Coordinates of C-alpha atoms in Angstrom, one line a residue:
X1 CA 20.9 -93.7 92.7
X2 CA 19.1 -96.3 90.9
X3 CA 20.0 -97.4 87.1
X4 CA 16.6 -98.2 86.5
X5 CA 13.7 -95.0 86.4
X6 CA 12.3 -94.6 89.7
X7 CA 8.6 -95.9 90.7
X8 CA 5.6 -94.6 91.9
X9 CA 4.6 -96.1 95.9
X10 CA 0.7 -97.3 95.4
X11 CA -0.7 -99.8 98.1
X12 CA 2.7 -100.5 99.6
X13 CA 3.7 -101.6 96.3
X14 CA 6.4 -100.0 94.4
X15 CA 4.9 -99.5 90.8
X16 CA 5.7 -99.2 87.4
X17 CA 2.9 -97.6 86.5
X18 CA 0.5 -97.1 83.5
X19 CA 2.4 -94.6 81.4
X20 CA 5.3 -95.0 78.7
X21 CA 7.1 -91.5 79.5
X22 CA 9.9 -90.7 82.2
X23 CA 11.2 -87.8 83.3
X24 CA 15.0 -86.7 85.1
X25 CA 15.7 -84.8 88.3
X26 CA 18.6 -82.0 87.1
X27 CA 21.0 -80.6 89.5
X28 CA 20.3 -76.6 89.0
X29 CA 23.6 -75.9 89.7
X30 CA 25.3 -77.8 87.2
X31 CA 22.6 -79.8 85.1
X32 CA 23.8 -83.0 86.7
X33 CA 21.3 -85.7 86.4
X34 CA 20.3 -87.4 89.5
X35 CA 17.4 -89.4 88.8
X36 CA 15.3 -90.8 86.2
X37 CA 11.0 -90.9 87.2
X38 CA 7.9 -92.8 86.2
X39 CA 5.6 -90.0 84.8
X40 CA 2.5 -90.3 86.6
X41 CA -1.2 -90.7 84.7
X42 CA -4.6 -90.3 85.2
X43 CA -4.8 -94.6 86.1
X44 CA -2.1 -94.3 87.8
X45 CA -3.7 -91.6 90.2
X46 CA -6.9 -93.4 89.6
X47 CA -5.0 -96.5 91.5
X48 CA -3.6 -94.6 94.2
X49 CA -6.8 -93.2 95.1
X50 CA -8.3 -97.0 95.3
X51 CA -5.6 -97.9 97.4
X52 CA -6.2 -94.5 100.0
X53 CA -10.1 -95.1 99.9
X54 CA -10.1 -98.5 100.9
X55 CA -7.8 -97.9 103.4
X56 CA -9.4 -95.5 105.3
X57 CA -12.2 -97.4 107.3
X58 CA -9.3 -99.3 108.8
X59 CA -7.0 -96.7 109.4
X60 CA -9.1 -94.3 111.3
X61 CA -10.1 -97.1 113.7
X62 CA -6.8 -97.2 115.3
X63 CA -5.8 -94.3 118.3
X64 CA -4.4 -91.3 117.5
X65 CA -1.5 -92.9 119.5
X66 CA -0.9 -95.9 117.2
X67 CA -1.2 -93.9 114.1
X68 CA 1.7 -91.4 115.1
X69 CA 3.6 -94.8 116.1
X70 CA 5.0 -95.0 112.5
X71 CA 5.9 -91.5 112.3
X72 CA 7.8 -91.7 114.9
X73 CA 10.0 -94.0 113.4
X74 CA 10.2 -91.6 110.4
X75 CA 11.0 -88.6 113.1
X76 CA 14.2 -90.9 113.9
X77 CA 15.2 -91.5 110.5
X78 CA 14.8 -87.7 109.9
X79 CA 17.1 -87.0 112.4
X80 CA 19.9 -89.7 111.9
X81 CA 20.0 -88.9 108.3
X82 CA 20.0 -84.9 108.7
X83 CA 23.5 -84.6 106.8
X84 CA 22.9 -86.7 103.9
X85 CA 19.6 -85.3 102.9
X86 CA 20.0 -81.5 103.9
X87 CA 22.7 -81.9 100.9
X88 CA 20.5 -84.0 99.2
X89 CA 18.2 -81.1 99.0
X90 CA 20.4 -78.8 98.1
X91 CA 21.6 -80.8 95.2
X92 CA 18.2 -81.1 93.7
X93 CA 16.8 -77.4 94.8
X94 CA 20.0 -75.3 94.8
X95 CA 19.7 -74.1 98.1
X96 CA 22.9 -73.2 100.0
X97 CA 23.5 -76.5 102.4
X98 CA 22.6 -74.6 105.6
X99 CA 19.3 -73.9 104.0
X100 CA 19.5 -77.7 102.6
X101 CA 20.0 -79.3 106.0
X102 CA 17.0 -76.7 107.7
X103 CA 14.5 -77.8 105.1
X104 CA 15.2 -81.6 107.0
X105 CA 15.4 -80.2 110.8
X106 CA 11.8 -78.5 109.8
X107 CA 10.6 -81.5 108.6
X108 CA 11.2 -83.6 111.9
X109 CA 9.7 -80.7 113.5
X110 CA 6.6 -80.9 112.1
X111 CA 6.5 -84.8 112.3
X112 CA 7.4 -84.4 115.8
X113 CA 4.6 -81.8 116.3
X114 CA 2.1 -84.0 114.9
X115 CA 2.9 -87.5 116.4
X116 CA 3.3 -85.5 119.7
X117 CA 0.5 -84.1 119.3
X118 CA -1.4 -87.4 119.4
X119 CA -1.3 -87.4 123.0
X120 CA -2.8 -84.0 123.5
X121 CA -6.6 -83.1 124.2
X122 CA -8.7 -83.5 120.8
X123 CA -11.9 -81.2 121.1
X124 CA -13.1 -78.6 123.4
X125 CA -15.7 -79.2 126.4
X126 CA -18.0 -76.5 125.9
X127 CA -20.5 -75.1 129.3
X128 CA -23.9 -75.5 128.7
X129 CA -26.6 -73.0 130.0
X130 CA -28.6 -76.5 131.0
X131 CA -26.9 -77.8 134.0
X132 CA -27.6 -81.7 133.4
X133 CA -26.2 -81.5 130.1
X134 CA -22.6 -81.9 128.3
X135 CA -21.4 -80.0 125.5
X136 CA -18.8 -80.6 123.9
X137 CA -16.9 -80.7 120.0
X138 CA -15.0 -83.7 118.7
X139 CA -13.0 -84.1 115.4
X140 CA -13.1 -87.3 113.2
X141 CA -10.9 -87.2 110.3
X142 CA -12.8 -86.4 106.6
X143 CA -11.1 -89.1 104.2
X144 CA -9.1 -89.2 101.8
X145 CA -6.4 -86.1 101.8
X146 CA -4.5 -85.0 98.5
X147 CA -1.3 -83.2 98.8
X148 CA 0.1 -81.2 95.7
X149 CA 3.6 -79.6 97.3
X150 CA 6.5 -77.2 95.5
X151 CA 9.8 -77.8 94.9
X152 CA 11.6 -75.2 97.2
X153 CA 11.0 -76.9 100.4
X154 CA 11.0 -80.4 99.1
X155 CA 10.7 -82.1 102.2
X156 CA 9.7 -80.0 105.1
X157 CA 6.5 -79.0 103.0
X158 CA 5.2 -82.6 102.1
X159 CA 5.5 -83.2 105.8
X160 CA 3.8 -80.1 106.9
X161 CA 0.6 -81.6 104.8
X162 CA 0.6 -85.0 105.5
X163 CA 2.1 -85.5 109.0
X164 CA -1.3 -84.0 110.9
X165 CA -3.3 -85.4 108.0
X166 CA -2.2 -88.8 109.0
X167 CA -2.0 -88.8 112.2
X168 CA -5.7 -87.5 112.4
X169 CA -6.6 -90.8 110.8
X170 CA -6.8 -89.7 107.0
X171 CA -5.1 -91.5 104.0
X172 CA -3.0 -89.6 101.4
X173 CA -2.0 -89.2 97.8
X174 CA 0.8 -86.9 97.2
X175 CA 2.1 -85.3 94.0
X176 CA 5.6 -84.2 94.7
X177 CA 7.2 -81.3 92.7
X178 CA 8.2 -82.3 89.5
X179 CA 11.2 -80.4 89.5
X180 CA 12.4 -82.3 93.1
X181 CA 11.0 -86.1 92.8
X182 CA 14.3 -87.6 94.3
X183 CA 13.5 -86.1 97.9
X184 CA 10.0 -87.6 96.9
X185 CA 11.4 -91.4 96.8
X186 CA 13.0 -90.5 99.6
X187 CA 10.1 -89.6 101.7
X188 CA 7.8 -92.4 100.3
X189 CA 10.9 -95.1 101.3
X190 CA 10.6 -93.5 104.8
X191 CA 6.8 -94.2 104.9
X192 CA 7.6 -98.0 103.5
X193 CA 10.4 -98.4 106.3
X194 CA 7.8 -97.5 108.6
X195 CA 5.6 -100.1 107.5
X196 CA 2.6 -97.9 107.6
X197 CA -0.3 -99.9 106.4
X198 CA -0.9 -100.5 102.8
X199 CA -3.0 -97.9 101.0
X200 CA -2.8 -95.5 104.0
X201 CA 0.2 -93.6 101.9
X202 CA 0.3 -93.2 97.9
X203 CA 2.9 -91.2 95.8
X204 CA 2.5 -90.8 92.3
X205 CA 5.1 -88.9 90.9
X206 CA 4.2 -86.9 87.8
X207 CA 3.3 -83.6 86.4
X208 CA 0.6 -81.2 86.4
X209 CA -1.5 -83.4 85.0
X210 CA -1.6 -85.8 88.0
X211 CA -1.8 -83.2 90.3
X212 CA -5.0 -82.1 88.8
X213 CA -6.3 -85.8 88.7
X214 CA -6.0 -85.7 92.2
X215 CA -7.4 -82.6 92.8
X216 CA -10.3 -82.9 90.7
X217 CA -11.6 -86.6 91.4
X218 CA -14.4 -86.6 94.1
X219 CA -12.6 -89.1 96.4
X220 CA -10.8 -86.7 97.4
X221 CA -12.0 -85.1 100.6
X222 CA -9.6 -82.1 101.4
X223 CA -7.0 -81.3 98.9
X224 CA -3.7 -79.2 100.4
X225 CA -2.0 -77.5 98.0
X226 CA 1.0 -75.1 98.4
X227 CA 2.2 -73.7 95.1
X228 CA 1.8 -70.6 92.5
X229 CA -1.4 -68.3 92.6
X230 CA -2.4 -69.4 89.5
X231 CA -3.0 -73.4 89.8
X232 CA -4.1 -72.5 93.5
X233 CA -6.6 -70.3 92.5
X234 CA -7.7 -72.6 89.9
X235 CA -7.8 -75.6 92.4
X236 CA -9.8 -73.6 95.1
X237 CA -12.1 -72.3 92.5
X238 CA -13.1 -75.9 91.3
X239 CA -13.1 -77.2 94.7
X240 CA -15.1 -74.1 96.1
X241 CA -17.7 -75.4 93.4
X242 CA -18.1 -79.3 95.3
X243 CA -20.2 -79.5 98.0
X244 CA -18.5 -81.0 101.1
X245 CA -14.9 -80.8 99.8
X246 CA -12.1 -78.8 101.1
X247 CA -9.1 -77.1 99.8
X248 CA -6.7 -75.2 101.7
X249 CA -4.0 -73.2 99.3
X250 CA -1.2 -71.1 100.2
X251 CA -0.1 -69.3 97.1
X252 CA 2.7 -66.9 97.3
X253 CA 3.1 -63.2 97.9
X254 CA 4.3 -60.0 97.0
X255 CA 6.2 -59.4 100.6
X256 CA 7.3 -56.2 102.3
X257 CA 9.3 -54.9 105.1
X258 CA 8.4 -51.7 106.1
X259 CA 11.7 -49.6 107.8
X260 CA 10.5 -46.8 109.7
X261 CA 12.5 -43.9 110.9
X262 CA 12.9 -45.3 114.3
X263 CA 14.6 -48.2 112.9
X264 CA 18.0 -49.6 114.1
X265 CA 19.4 -49.7 110.4
X266 CA 21.8 -52.7 111.5
X267 CA 18.7 -54.9 112.4
X268 CA 16.9 -53.6 108.8
X269 CA 20.0 -54.0 106.8
X270 CA 20.3 -57.7 107.8
X271 CA 16.5 -58.2 107.7
X272 CA 16.3 -57.1 104.4
X273 CA 18.8 -59.2 102.9
X274 CA 18.0 -62.6 104.8
X275 CA 14.4 -62.0 103.4
X276 CA 15.2 -60.8 99.9
X277 CA 18.2 -63.3 99.1
X278 CA 17.8 -66.6 101.0
X279 CA 17.0 -69.5 98.5
X280 CA 17.7 -66.7 96.0
X281 CA 14.3 -65.1 96.6
X282 CA 12.7 -68.3 96.2
X283 CA 10.6 -68.3 99.1
X284 CA 6.4 -67.6 98.9
X285 CA 7.8 -65.6 102.3
X286 CA 10.7 -63.9 100.4
X287 CA 10.5 -59.8 100.3
X288 CA 10.9 -58.1 97.0
X289 CA 9.7 -55.0 98.7
X290 CA 11.3 -52.5 101.3
X291 CA 9.4 -50.0 102.1
X292 CA 12.0 -47.5 103.7
X293 CA 11.3 -43.7 105.9
X294 CA 12.9 -40.7 104.2
X295 CA 15.0 -40.0 107.2
X296 CA 16.7 -43.5 107.0
X297 CA 16.4 -44.2 103.3
X298 CA 19.8 -42.9 102.2
X299 CA 21.8 -44.8 104.8
X300 CA 19.9 -48.0 104.2
X301 CA 19.6 -47.8 100.4
X302 CA 23.8 -47.5 100.7
X303 CA 24.4 -50.2 102.9
X304 CA 21.4 -52.7 101.1
X305 CA 22.9 -52.1 98.0
X306 CA 26.7 -52.6 99.2
X307 CA 25.3 -55.9 100.7
X308 CA 23.4 -56.9 97.0
X309 CA 26.5 -55.6 95.4
X310 CA 28.5 -58.8 97.2
X311 CA 26.5 -61.2 98.4
X312 CA 28.3 -64.7 97.4
X313 CA 26.6 -66.4 94.9
X314 CA 28.1 -70.1 94.0
X315 CA 27.5 -73.7 94.8
X316 CA 25.2 -74.4 96.9
X317 CA 27.2 -77.2 98.8
X318 CA 30.0 -74.9 99.6
X319 CA 29.9 -73.5 103.2
X320 CA 30.3 -70.1 102.3
X321 CA 28.3 -69.5 99.6
X322 CA 24.9 -67.4 100.7
X323 CA 22.7 -67.7 97.0
X324 CA 22.5 -70.5 95.0
X325 CA 21.0 -70.9 91.8
X326 CA 18.0 -70.6 90.4
X327 CA 15.5 -74.0 90.0
X328 CA 15.5 -74.1 86.3
X329 CA 16.3 -72.5 83.1
X330 CA 12.5 -71.2 82.5
X331 CA 13.0 -69.6 85.6
X332 CA 15.9 -67.7 84.8
X333 CA 14.0 -66.3 82.0
X334 CA 11.0 -65.3 83.7
X335 CA 12.9 -63.4 86.2
X336 CA 14.9 -62.1 83.6
X337 CA 11.7 -60.9 82.1
X338 CA 10.7 -59.2 85.4
X339 CA 14.4 -57.8 85.6
X340 CA 13.5 -55.8 82.1
X341 CA 9.8 -55.3 82.8
X342 CA 11.4 -52.6 85.6
X343 CA 13.8 -51.2 83.3
X344 CA 10.7 -50.3 80.6
X345 CA 9.0 -49.1 83.9
X346 CA 11.9 -46.5 84.1
X347 CA 12.8 -47.6 87.8
X348 CA 15.7 -46.8 88.8
X349 CA 18.8 -49.5 88.9
X350 CA 20.8 -49.7 91.7
X351 CA 22.2 -53.5 91.5
X352 CA 22.0 -56.0 87.9
X353 CA 24.0 -58.7 89.0
X354 CA 21.6 -60.8 86.4
X355 CA 24.5 -62.0 84.1
X356 CA 26.9 -63.0 86.7
X357 CA 30.8 -62.5 85.5
X358 CA 32.9 -65.7 84.4
X359 CA 34.6 -65.5 87.5
X360 CA 31.7 -65.5 90.1
X361 CA 30.5 -69.0 88.5
X362 CA 31.7 -72.0 90.5
X363 CA 34.3 -74.3 88.2
X364 CA 32.6 -76.9 86.3
X365 CA 28.7 -75.6 87.2
X366 CA 28.5 -73.0 83.3
X367 CA 25.3 -75.3 83.4
X368 CA 23.5 -74.4 86.3
X369 CA 20.9 -71.2 86.1
X370 CA 23.1 -68.3 87.5
X371 CA 21.5 -65.0 88.1
X372 CA 22.5 -62.4 91.1
X373 CA 20.9 -59.6 93.5
X374 CA 18.6 -57.3 90.7
X375 CA 17.7 -53.9 93.1
X376 CA 16.2 -50.9 91.7
X377 CA 14.5 -47.9 93.5
X378 CA 10.7 -47.0 92.3
X379 CA 7.9 -44.4 93.0
X380 CA 6.5 -46.1 96.1
X381 CA 2.9 -44.5 94.5
X382 CA 3.4 -45.5 91.0
X383 CA 1.2 -48.3 89.8
X384 CA 4.1 -50.2 88.6
X385 CA 3.8 -54.3 87.5
X386 CA 7.4 -54.9 88.8
X387 CA 6.3 -53.7 92.6
X388 CA 3.3 -55.7 92.3
X389 CA 3.4 -58.9 90.6
X390 CA 5.7 -61.7 92.2
X391 CA 9.1 -62.5 90.7
X392 CA 9.8 -65.3 92.9
X393 CA 13.5 -64.3 92.3
X394 CA 15.9 -62.3 93.6
X395 CA 14.2 -58.9 92.2
X396 CA 13.9 -56.0 95.3
X397 CA 12.0 -52.9 94.8
X398 CA 13.6 -50.0 97.5
X399 CA 10.3 -47.7 97.9
X400 CA 10.6 -44.6 100.1
X401 CA 8.0 -43.2 102.0
X402 CA 7.6 -39.7 103.9
X403 CA 4.7 -39.4 106.8
X404 CA 3.6 -41.9 109.5
X405 CA 3.5 -45.6 110.0
X406 CA 0.0 -45.1 108.4
X407 CA 1.4 -44.1 105.1
X408 CA 3.8 -46.8 105.5
X409 CA 1.7 -49.6 106.0
X410 CA -1.5 -48.0 103.1
X411 CA 1.9 -48.9 100.6
X412 CA 2.8 -52.2 101.9
X413 CA -0.8 -53.0 101.5
X414 CA -1.2 -52.1 98.2
X415 CA -0.9 -55.5 96.8
X416 CA -3.1 -58.2 95.8
X417 CA -1.4 -60.3 98.2
X418 CA -0.9 -60.8 101.7
X419 CA 1.1 -63.6 102.8
X420 CA 4.3 -62.3 104.8
X421 CA 5.7 -58.9 106.0
X422 CA 7.9 -57.5 108.5
X423 CA 8.2 -54.0 110.2
X424 CA 11.4 -52.6 111.6
X425 CA 11.4 -49.9 114.6
X426 CA 12.2 -49.4 117.9
X427 CA 9.1 -48.0 118.5
X428 CA 6.3 -50.0 120.2
X429 CA 3.1 -47.9 118.7
X430 CA 4.3 -48.4 115.6
X431 CA 4.8 -51.9 115.6
X432 CA 1.3 -52.3 116.9
X433 CA -0.1 -50.1 114.4
X434 CA 1.6 -52.3 112.0
X435 CA 0.4 -55.8 113.6
X436 CA -3.2 -54.1 113.6
X437 CA -3.4 -53.2 110.1
X438 CA -1.0 -55.1 107.8
X439 CA -2.7 -57.6 105.5
X440 CA -0.5 -60.0 106.0
X441 CA -1.1 -63.9 107.7
X442 CA 2.6 -64.3 109.0
X443 CA 4.0 -60.9 110.7
X444 CA 7.0 -60.2 112.1
X445 CA 8.7 -57.3 114.2
X446 CA 12.3 -56.7 113.8
X447 CA 13.1 -59.9 111.8
X448 CA 13.5 -61.0 108.6
X449 CA 10.0 -62.4 107.1
X450 CA 11.1 -65.6 106.7
X451 CA 11.9 -68.4 108.6
X452 CA 8.0 -69.6 110.5
X453 CA 8.0 -72.2 113.0
X454 CA 6.2 -75.5 112.6
X455 CA 4.2 -75.0 115.9
X456 CA 2.2 -71.1 114.5
X457 CA 0.0 -71.3 111.2
X458 CA 1.1 -70.8 108.1
X459 CA -0.9 -69.1 105.4
X460 CA -1.8 -65.9 103.9
X461 CA -4.6 -63.7 103.1
X462 CA -6.3 -62.0 100.4
X463 CA -4.9 -63.5 97.1
X464 CA -1.8 -65.4 99.1
X465 CA -4.4 -68.6 100.4
X466 CA -8.0 -69.6 101.6
X467 CA -6.6 -71.4 104.6
X468 CA -3.6 -73.1 106.1
X469 CA -2.6 -76.0 104.6
X470 CA 0.4 -76.7 106.6
X471 CA 2.1 -76.6 110.1
X472 CA -0.4 -76.3 113.4
X473 CA -3.9 -75.0 111.5
X474 CA -3.9 -77.8 108.6
X475 CA -6.0 -79.6 111.3
X476 CA -8.7 -77.2 110.6
X477 CA -9.0 -78.8 107.2
X478 CA -8.1 -82.5 107.3
X479 CA -11.0 -82.9 110.3
X480 CA -14.9 -82.6 110.7
X481 CA -16.1 -81.3 114.1
X482 CA -19.4 -82.4 115.6
X483 CA -20.6 -80.7 118.2
X484 CA -22.7 -82.9 120.6
X485 CA -24.6 -82.2 123.7
X486 CA -25.6 -85.2 125.9
X487 CA -28.9 -84.7 128.7
X488 CA -28.0 -86.5 131.8
X489 CA -31.2 -85.9 133.1
X490 CA -34.8 -88.2 132.7
X491 CA -36.5 -84.5 131.7
X492 CA -35.7 -82.8 128.4
X493 CA -35.0 -79.1 129.0
X494 CA -34.0 -76.8 126.3
X495 CA -32.0 -74.0 126.1
X496 CA -33.0 -70.0 125.0
X497 CA -35.7 -71.0 127.2
X498 CA -37.4 -73.0 124.5
X499 CA -40.7 -74.7 126.0
X500 CA -40.1 -78.6 126.2
X501 CA -43.9 -78.8 126.5
X502 CA -45.6 -81.1 124.1
X503 CA -49.1 -79.8 123.3
X504 CA -51.9 -81.6 122.2
X505 CA -55.7 -80.0 121.3
X506 CA -56.7 -81.8 124.3
X507 CA -54.6 -79.4 126.7
X508 CA -57.1 -76.6 128.5

């Protein structure tokens, strides 16, 4: 790492910026300082937006294929540096090493999909009522895209946002999460190495004030946001009041897994442990609600609790670690507050590893942000905050239900969120009922509710989102569609039987 603060990347240059403040990146497993970074200001954002706006016209004139060539260079670099970058991800955000590497893999998958899509057909040819007319739809770029990305997927999600945006002809101003600026720095270096034209890609490091300067600016045509519900709803509300401006926001969830009376319990327990504790519960798709039928509840509970008591919490760089630390001390405090709230709401606590034993904390990692699983059972019908508010940590409620699949799905849908969910069942009728009635954007059958693939849409309903700011469906947010109709005849004939005759007062 550099001895000098890392800079912003604006208009093809590394710039110190106009601010006087810097901030550091910390390893959440041991408190080690990983680097120092310039903190962006509104003036820095202004310079980045000016560069993006100025470069847009020339960039959009390139073909899709020419624009994609820059991304192919990044694709190869991501693959070549897989091991190195995976370790950096794990160091900076605390994910265990297989997840750190998977983050990088997902990034190159997204770049591959976007760059490869440059050679795929664009738009639709649509039949016209009139044989002499050709009707079709074309896409064109919207302009400047502002990207605000989270810390928990610090390499993958930036490319979810930016890869398609750039291939489609937009220019980008990006603010990485303040917790993972090192990953942001490396991505910006990749764009520089690829030789992308000045001003097409811009990065401003910093905090929420820099992000707000991006999202609030009238020069931004589309905002892509992945993060907390509170911030996302504020962005969506503001942008919604600006004609012609779009915001696609993905904003977390209180996700559930339904385990029916027809479930294979090996699959159920495995799926629940993966969904609840991978990334230490810090995925927007993590499951904090396990809705289990009374006929299988006792066995499921015993097996899930046994796993929660023994799941390996440790150094994220060690191969035998399942859960790493939480991202920062403030988040430890938040998870602790919700664990205490659950106790105050009189749930039955089954596992409480919030404070790990000294021998569970890796040597030399006393300054890490450590917690273990917290599991409890609660009344599925009760209006409890702990079972309805997103915690974003290894905080899991077991909710017993009786009756049919309709009852389970009613409990499942009883949250303000609607991002992800899963059903575990060997009965296809139960699975199909869940498929048709679960209020989610991402649904899984006999699988964990994590592990999305880039060629599918990613986003939610209700409080979880208003669009698909990532993966394949981001194209809807970063392009405009024009419906074209071309007449191949010398005569004008109208659809719907509308008369094309021009009549005058002299007509008899």
